[in-house]
Amino acid sequence: MAKSKNNNKVSCISVSSQMIQSISSSSLQSLLLSPKKSSKQTTIFFPNSKNSKYYFLILLFLFSFLGMLKLGFNLDPLIPFSPNPCFITQPLQTQTSISTNSASFLIESETKESSSVLQEEDKEEEEKVDFWKQPDGLGYKPCLDFSKEYRHSSEVIVKDRTKYLMVVVSGGMNQQRNQIVDAVVIARILGAALVVPILQVNVIWSDESEFSDIFDLEHFKKVLANDVRIVSSLPSTHLMSRPVEEKRTPLHASPRWIRERYHKRLHRDGVLLLRGLDSRLSKDLPSDLQKLRCKVAFHALRFAPPILELGNKLAERMRSKGPYIALHLRMEKDVWVRTGCLPGLSHKYDEIISNERKLRPDLLTARSNMTYHERKLAGLCPLNAFEVMRLLKALGAPRNAKIYWAGGMPFGGQEALMPLTREFPHFYNKEDLALPGELESFGNKASIMAALDYVVSEDSDVFMPSHGGNMGHAIQGHRAYAGHKKYITPNKREMLPHFMNSSRSGLEFNRVIRDLHRESLGQPDLRISKIGRDVTKYPIPACMCKSSDTESSSD
């Protein structure tokens, strides 16, 4: 090995293994063997100069060779420590090194993936905790501050004894409730006293309940005493009067139209009878009349004491072990027929609904020019139990969550509810919660049963309807007015395509569904952008405001 002019460079000599073996078997053996003793005695200090040089070279070569052998046969321990830049690693050692690096890379990748999965699972757990979190009400509170003009005219209206308005309201309890709100506002527009509304016997549920069976009549009169005079019946001075019956009130009639149409006749005859008030009064009213709608819906229309008492007991039983969800399931047979949708249980059940619709085409209230599949994708169909279950799970509802379900028995009975009951076993309705005999006193009346559902649903921590409808709209407004309690509005049109996509993982599906509903959880929603919508569903800003020193004028 020779040093070059550049001290930083090193020259390397490669020795073949065959040469090493050859040297090992011949020269090395001869060099290591002790020589035979000569007859002439030789001194160890090499007195002869010739011999001295010869033996010195042999010893030098021997020690150099032994050093090379040491380096060649004991390489492994030197690998981690040797700075030798000429060292060539054996192929086996190279393979081992690559394998080690690959294994390290795989372990690192798996660790990252596991970490990512754990983070997603942690996020899922956080979502389950957040599921019970209430939306931010942004400081909005009820504020029914009527104008001076409204309060001044009230003095004249409540003293009038010449004009009376009679109304007959129809439909289910929540539909009747909406019409009662309209009746009070119409009476105020006409300056007439309102005779306690007559509840028409429903042809579907055959419920003969009267106003006082469902609502607290004395409370109703007291709350509205400064707005409209409420009387239980016509006075003797008007008993012989034949009321003028009006059936041709157009949809969404304005206060001006109502005055021009009815005021003269009412002043002349003293009594006006209106039927079919559903959606006859415009939802876009002057500010004072909008506040009156809220006052009737959220303050005056309180349920009768027996209903409130039992409803509160059922709610307390639901709450006894923590928070609970209330679902309004619109899965009855008539709902599937009217919406033009199918329950999706089996071909047998779908065929029953299809045949019923063919026999009674007049029952179809959905768009008749659309197929079932088109209505489904347009979000016009109620969610079935399987879809409700997937939505709740995606939004973080824990498996041990208690669920109260409102509504009539679904078409298909318990079989229709199985996807929900399997995933959420703590599943109850009023019949499950009531003690023996508690429901018997109500005679199984549909309107009173609906009122019980309303009380328990309104008291829930989370409410969600499977479809729109009067009850869902009423509770949406009620929960907003009560401080924006959590209300989930299913985004059916946007989420159903994801329900049909089986390629998504569970975690990805949940993330997409949560993103779709981040702004549909009961947050304050101003009616300003929703012209034509009922103020009792969207009470901001007509009936709620942020001013801390403004209080409701109603108790």
PDB file of N, CA, C and O in Angstrom, residues 305-352:
ATOM      1  N   PRO A 305    -104.336  20.303  32.167  1.00  0.00           N
ATOM      2  CA  PRO A 305    -103.570  19.787  33.313  1.00  0.00           C
ATOM      3  C   PRO A 305    -103.381  18.273  33.342  1.00  0.00           C
ATOM      4  O   PRO A 305    -102.261  17.821  33.613  1.00  0.00           O
ATOM      5  N   PRO A 306    -104.416  17.440  33.055  1.00  0.00           N
ATOM      6  CA  PRO A 306    -104.180  15.984  33.082  1.00  0.00           C
ATOM      7  C   PRO A 306    -103.132  15.530  32.062  1.00  0.00           C
ATOM      8  O   PRO A 306    -102.341  14.626  32.337  1.00  0.00           O
ATOM      9  N   ILE A 307    -103.130  16.171  30.880  1.00  0.00           N
ATOM     10  CA  ILE A 307    -102.149  15.811  29.854  1.00  0.00           C
ATOM     11  C   ILE A 307    -100.753  16.236  30.285  1.00  0.00           C
ATOM     12  O   ILE A 307     -99.785  15.473  30.168  1.00  0.00           O
ATOM     13  N   LEU A 308    -100.643  17.462  30.793  1.00  0.00           N
ATOM     14  CA  LEU A 308     -99.341  17.949  31.257  1.00  0.00           C
ATOM     15  C   LEU A 308     -98.796  17.091  32.396  1.00  0.00           C
ATOM     16  O   LEU A 308     -97.599  16.774  32.430  1.00  0.00           O
ATOM     17  N   GLU A 309     -99.658  16.702  33.305  1.00  0.00           N
ATOM     18  CA  GLU A 309     -99.217  15.912  34.460  1.00  0.00           C
ATOM     19  C   GLU A 309     -98.636  14.579  34.023  1.00  0.00           C
ATOM     20  O   GLU A 309     -97.542  14.191  34.436  1.00  0.00           O
ATOM     21  N   LEU A 310     -99.382  13.853  33.174  1.00  0.00           N
ATOM     22  CA  LEU A 310     -98.893  12.549  32.735  1.00  0.00           C
ATOM     23  C   LEU A 310     -97.703  12.699  31.787  1.00  0.00           C
ATOM     24  O   LEU A 310     -96.728  11.944  31.884  1.00  0.00           O
ATOM     25  N   GLY A 311     -97.766  13.681  30.890  1.00  0.00           N
ATOM     26  CA  GLY A 311     -96.651  13.897  29.974  1.00  0.00           C
ATOM     27  C   GLY A 311     -95.355  14.186  30.708  1.00  0.00           C
ATOM     28  O   GLY A 311     -94.288  13.676  30.349  1.00  0.00           O
ATOM     29  N   ASN A 312     -95.413  14.998  31.756  1.00  0.00           N
ATOM     30  CA  ASN A 312     -94.223  15.307  32.545  1.00  0.00           C
ATOM     31  C   ASN A 312     -93.709  14.076  33.291  1.00  0.00           C
ATOM     32  O   ASN A 312     -92.496  13.898  33.456  1.00  0.00           O
ATOM     33  N   LYS A 313     -94.621  13.213  33.738  1.00  0.00           N
ATOM     34  CA  LYS A 313     -94.197  11.972  34.394  1.00  0.00           C
ATOM     35  C   LYS A 313     -93.443  11.070  33.424  1.00  0.00           C
ATOM     36  O   LYS A 313     -92.407  10.494  33.767  1.00  0.00           O
ATOM     37  N   LEU A 314     -93.961  10.957  32.208  1.00  0.00           N
ATOM     38  CA  LEU A 314     -93.293  10.126  31.203  1.00  0.00           C
ATOM     39  C   LEU A 314     -91.914  10.691  30.875  1.00  0.00           C
ATOM     40  O   LEU A 314     -90.948   9.938  30.711  1.00  0.00           O
ATOM     41  N   ALA A 315     -91.833  12.015  30.788  1.00  0.00           N
ATOM     42  CA  ALA A 315     -90.544  12.652  30.504  1.00  0.00           C
ATOM     43  C   ALA A 315     -89.549  12.421  31.641  1.00  0.00           C
ATOM     44  O   ALA A 315     -88.361  12.165  31.411  1.00  0.00           O
ATOM     45  N   GLU A 316     -90.028  12.480  32.878  1.00  0.00           N
ATOM     46  CA  GLU A 316     -89.163  12.240  34.031  1.00  0.00           C
ATOM     47  C   GLU A 316     -88.650  10.806  34.038  1.00  0.00           C
ATOM     48  O   GLU A 316     -87.494  10.550  34.394  1.00  0.00           O
ATOM     49  N   ARG A 317     -89.492   9.863  33.623  1.00  0.00           N
ATOM     50  CA  ARG A 317     -89.062   8.456  33.563  1.00  0.00           C
ATOM     51  C   ARG A 317     -87.995   8.268  32.484  1.00  0.00           C
ATOM     52  O   ARG A 317     -87.072   7.471  32.655  1.00  0.00           O
ATOM     53  N   MET A 318     -88.126   8.981  31.383  1.00  0.00           N
ATOM     54  CA  MET A 318     -87.100   8.913  30.352  1.00  0.00           C
ATOM     55  C   MET A 318     -85.795   9.529  30.857  1.00  0.00           C
ATOM     56  O   MET A 318     -84.705   9.014  30.591  1.00  0.00           O
ATOM     57  N   ARG A 319     -85.881  10.602  31.594  1.00  0.00           N
ATOM     58  CA  ARG A 319     -84.700  11.337  32.037  1.00  0.00           C
ATOM     59  C   ARG A 319     -84.074  10.737  33.289  1.00  0.00           C
ATOM     60  O   ARG A 319     -82.971  11.150  33.688  1.00  0.00           O
ATOM     61  N   SER A 320     -84.707   9.765  33.908  1.00  0.00           N
ATOM     62  CA  SER A 320     -84.231   9.248  35.188  1.00  0.00           C
ATOM     63  C   SER A 320     -82.821   8.679  35.124  1.00  0.00           C
ATOM     64  O   SER A 320     -82.124   8.629  36.130  1.00  0.00           O
ATOM     65  N   LYS A 321     -82.365   8.252  33.947  1.00  0.00           N
ATOM     66  CA  LYS A 321     -81.025   7.684  33.816  1.00  0.00           C
ATOM     67  C   LYS A 321     -80.168   8.474  32.828  1.00  0.00           C
ATOM     68  O   LYS A 321     -79.266   7.935  32.202  1.00  0.00           O
ATOM     69  N   GLY A 322     -80.458   9.746  32.683  1.00  0.00           N
ATOM     70  CA  GLY A 322     -79.623  10.568  31.818  1.00  0.00           C
ATOM     71  C   GLY A 322     -80.400  11.199  30.679  1.00  0.00           C
ATOM     72  O   GLY A 322     -81.633  11.149  30.633  1.00  0.00           O
ATOM     73  N   PRO A 323     -79.676  11.812  29.723  1.00  0.00           N
ATOM     74  CA  PRO A 323     -80.338  12.493  28.599  1.00  0.00           C
ATOM     75  C   PRO A 323     -81.022  11.505  27.658  1.00  0.00           C
ATOM     76  O   PRO A 323     -80.704  10.308  27.654  1.00  0.00           O
ATOM     77  N   TYR A 324     -81.967  12.017  26.861  1.00  0.00           N
ATOM     78  CA  TYR A 324     -82.652  11.126  25.919  1.00  0.00           C
ATOM     79  C   TYR A 324     -82.975  11.845  24.614  1.00  0.00           C
ATOM     80  O   TYR A 324     -83.026  13.074  24.553  1.00  0.00           O
ATOM     81  N   ILE A 325     -83.155  11.035  23.579  1.00  0.00           N
ATOM     82  CA  ILE A 325     -83.512  11.514  22.244  1.00  0.00           C
ATOM     83  C   ILE A 325     -85.005  11.285  22.047  1.00  0.00           C
ATOM     84  O   ILE A 325     -85.540  10.264  22.483  1.00  0.00           O
ATOM     85  N   ALA A 326     -85.676  12.201  21.383  1.00  0.00           N
ATOM     86  CA  ALA A 326     -87.072  12.003  20.975  1.00  0.00           C
ATOM     87  C   ALA A 326     -87.130  11.980  19.451  1.00  0.00           C
ATOM     88  O   ALA A 326     -86.582  12.864  18.798  1.00  0.00           O
ATOM     89  N   LEU A 327     -87.756  10.951  18.905  1.00  0.00           N
ATOM     90  CA  LEU A 327     -87.928  10.822  17.456  1.00  0.00           C
ATOM     91  C   LEU A 327     -89.407  10.889  17.120  1.00  0.00           C
ATOM     92  O   LEU A 327     -90.225  10.262  17.796  1.00  0.00           O
ATOM     93  N   HIS A 328     -89.740  11.653  16.090  1.00  0.00           N
ATOM     94  CA  HIS A 328     -91.099  11.611  15.560  1.00  0.00           C
ATOM     95  C   HIS A 328     -91.038  10.794  14.282  1.00  0.00           C
ATOM     96  O   HIS A 328     -90.562  11.267  13.248  1.00  0.00           O
ATOM     97  N   LEU A 329     -91.473   9.536  14.368  1.00  0.00           N
ATOM     98  CA  LEU A 329     -91.383   8.614  13.237  1.00  0.00           C
ATOM     99  C   LEU A 329     -92.664   8.679  12.415  1.00  0.00           C
ATOM    100  O   LEU A 329     -93.734   8.286  12.882  1.00  0.00           O
ATOM    101  N   ARG A 330     -92.555   9.141  11.184  1.00  0.00           N
ATOM    102  CA  ARG A 330     -93.705   9.235  10.276  1.00  0.00           C
ATOM    103  C   ARG A 330     -93.727   7.998   9.380  1.00  0.00           C
ATOM    104  O   ARG A 330     -93.410   8.041   8.200  1.00  0.00           O
ATOM    105  N   MET A 331     -94.089   6.869   9.955  1.00  0.00           N
ATOM    106  CA  MET A 331     -94.010   5.605   9.229  1.00  0.00           C
ATOM    107  C   MET A 331     -95.354   4.857   9.201  1.00  0.00           C
ATOM    108  O   MET A 331     -95.399   3.669   8.920  1.00  0.00           O
ATOM    109  N   GLU A 332     -96.453   5.597   9.493  1.00  0.00           N
ATOM    110  CA  GLU A 332     -97.768   4.963   9.464  1.00  0.00           C
ATOM    111  C   GLU A 332     -98.189   4.687   8.015  1.00  0.00           C
ATOM    112  O   GLU A 332     -97.666   5.279   7.068  1.00  0.00           O
ATOM    113  N   LYS A 333     -99.160   3.808   7.865  1.00  0.00           N
ATOM    114  CA  LYS A 333     -99.608   3.401   6.530  1.00  0.00           C
ATOM    115  C   LYS A 333    -100.096   4.588   5.712  1.00  0.00           C
ATOM    116  O   LYS A 333     -99.739   4.733   4.527  1.00  0.00           O
ATOM    117  N   ASP A 334    -100.903   5.469   6.326  1.00  0.00           N
ATOM    118  CA  ASP A 334    -101.458   6.588   5.569  1.00  0.00           C
ATOM    119  C   ASP A 334    -100.378   7.561   5.113  1.00  0.00           C
ATOM    120  O   ASP A 334    -100.510   8.220   4.080  1.00  0.00           O
ATOM    121  N   VAL A 335     -99.257   7.647   5.866  1.00  0.00           N
ATOM    122  CA  VAL A 335     -98.168   8.534   5.479  1.00  0.00           C
ATOM    123  C   VAL A 335     -97.493   8.017   4.210  1.00  0.00           C
ATOM    124  O   VAL A 335     -97.218   8.788   3.279  1.00  0.00           O
ATOM    125  N   TRP A 336     -97.249   6.713   4.148  1.00  0.00           N
ATOM    126  CA  TRP A 336     -96.635   6.136   2.942  1.00  0.00           C
ATOM    127  C   TRP A 336     -97.558   6.311   1.732  1.00  0.00           C
ATOM    128  O   TRP A 336     -97.080   6.604   0.624  1.00  0.00           O
ATOM    129  N   VAL A 337     -98.858   6.174   1.954  1.00  0.00           N
ATOM    130  CA  VAL A 337     -99.808   6.328   0.837  1.00  0.00           C
ATOM    131  C   VAL A 337     -99.839   7.775   0.366  1.00  0.00           C
ATOM    132  O   VAL A 337     -99.756   8.052  -0.836  1.00  0.00           O
ATOM    133  N   ARG A 338     -99.950   8.722   1.302  1.00  0.00           N
ATOM    134  CA  ARG A 338    -100.094  10.135   0.934  1.00  0.00           C
ATOM    135  C   ARG A 338     -98.833  10.716   0.291  1.00  0.00           C
ATOM    136  O   ARG A 338     -98.916  11.560  -0.584  1.00  0.00           O
ATOM    137  N   THR A 339     -97.666  10.254   0.731  1.00  0.00           N
ATOM    138  CA  THR A 339     -96.424  10.822   0.195  1.00  0.00           C
ATOM    139  C   THR A 339     -95.997  10.179  -1.121  1.00  0.00           C
ATOM    140  O   THR A 339     -95.064  10.677  -1.780  1.00  0.00           O
ATOM    141  N   GLY A 340     -96.649   9.092  -1.504  1.00  0.00           N
ATOM    142  CA  GLY A 340     -96.246   8.408  -2.737  1.00  0.00           C
ATOM    143  C   GLY A 340     -94.943   7.643  -2.569  1.00  0.00           C
ATOM    144  O   GLY A 340     -94.243   7.385  -3.553  1.00  0.00           O
ATOM    145  N   CYS A 341     -94.612   7.267  -1.347  1.00  0.00           N
ATOM    146  CA  CYS A 341     -93.348   6.589  -1.051  1.00  0.00           C
ATOM    147  C   CYS A 341     -93.596   5.149  -0.609  1.00  0.00           C
ATOM    148  O   CYS A 341     -94.739   4.753  -0.371  1.00  0.00           O
ATOM    149  N   LEU A 342     -92.541   4.377  -0.497  1.00  0.00           N
ATOM    150  CA  LEU A 342     -92.641   2.971  -0.111  1.00  0.00           C
ATOM    151  C   LEU A 342     -91.845   2.741   1.166  1.00  0.00           C
ATOM    152  O   LEU A 342     -90.769   3.319   1.345  1.00  0.00           O
ATOM    153  N   PRO A 343     -92.351   1.864   2.068  1.00  0.00           N
ATOM    154  CA  PRO A 343     -91.665   1.629   3.348  1.00  0.00           C
ATOM    155  C   PRO A 343     -90.350   0.887   3.204  1.00  0.00           C
ATOM    156  O   PRO A 343     -89.489   0.972   4.080  1.00  0.00           O
ATOM    157  N   GLY A 344     -90.176   0.119   2.110  1.00  0.00           N
ATOM    158  CA  GLY A 344     -88.912  -0.574   1.878  1.00  0.00           C
ATOM    159  C   GLY A 344     -88.671  -1.764   2.782  1.00  0.00           C
ATOM    160  O   GLY A 344     -87.528  -2.201   2.942  1.00  0.00           O
ATOM    161  N   LEU A 345     -89.734  -2.332   3.360  1.00  0.00           N
ATOM    162  CA  LEU A 345     -89.584  -3.500   4.231  1.00  0.00           C
ATOM    163  C   LEU A 345     -89.425  -4.777   3.416  1.00  0.00           C
ATOM    164  O   LEU A 345     -88.521  -5.565   3.631  1.00  0.00           O
ATOM    165  N   SER A 346     -90.329  -4.980   2.482  1.00  0.00           N
ATOM    166  CA  SER A 346     -90.312  -6.149   1.608  1.00  0.00           C
ATOM    167  C   SER A 346     -91.245  -5.875   0.444  1.00  0.00           C
ATOM    168  O   SER A 346     -92.002  -4.897   0.452  1.00  0.00           O
ATOM    169  N   HIS A 347     -91.201  -6.755  -0.542  1.00  0.00           N
ATOM    170  CA  HIS A 347     -92.072  -6.585  -1.707  1.00  0.00           C
ATOM    171  C   HIS A 347     -93.544  -6.635  -1.293  1.00  0.00           C
ATOM    172  O   HIS A 347     -94.382  -5.904  -1.843  1.00  0.00           O
ATOM    173  N   LYS A 348     -93.852  -7.477  -0.307  1.00  0.00           N
ATOM    174  CA  LYS A 348     -95.243  -7.627   0.142  1.00  0.00           C
ATOM    175  C   LYS A 348     -95.795  -6.300   0.667  1.00  0.00           C
ATOM    176  O   LYS A 348     -96.881  -5.866   0.275  1.00  0.00           O
ATOM    177  N   TYR A 349     -95.036  -5.635   1.541  1.00  0.00           N
ATOM    178  CA  TYR A 349     -95.504  -4.377   2.116  1.00  0.00           C
ATOM    179  C   TYR A 349     -95.557  -3.268   1.061  1.00  0.00           C
ATOM    180  O   TYR A 349     -96.478  -2.446   1.046  1.00  0.00           O
ATOM    181  N   ASP A 350     -94.570  -3.233   0.185  1.00  0.00           N
ATOM    182  CA  ASP A 350     -94.567  -2.217  -0.872  1.00  0.00           C
ATOM    183  C   ASP A 350     -95.777  -2.385  -1.794  1.00  0.00           C
ATOM    184  O   ASP A 350     -96.378  -1.399  -2.236  1.00  0.00           O
ATOM    185  N   GLU A 351     -96.142  -3.619  -2.063  1.00  0.00           N
ATOM    186  CA  GLU A 351     -97.286  -3.889  -2.944  1.00  0.00           C
ATOM    187  C   GLU A 351     -98.596  -3.446  -2.295  1.00  0.00           C
ATOM    188  O   GLU A 351     -99.481  -2.913  -2.967  1.00  0.00           O
ATOM    189  N   ILE A 352     -98.714  -3.628  -0.983  1.00  0.00           N
ATOM    190  CA  ILE A 352     -99.920  -3.193  -0.267  1.00  0.00           C
ATOM    191  C   ILE A 352    -100.088  -1.682  -0.397  1.00  0.00           C
ATOM    192  O   ILE A 352    -101.188  -1.183  -0.673  1.00  0.00           O
TER     193      ILE A 352
END
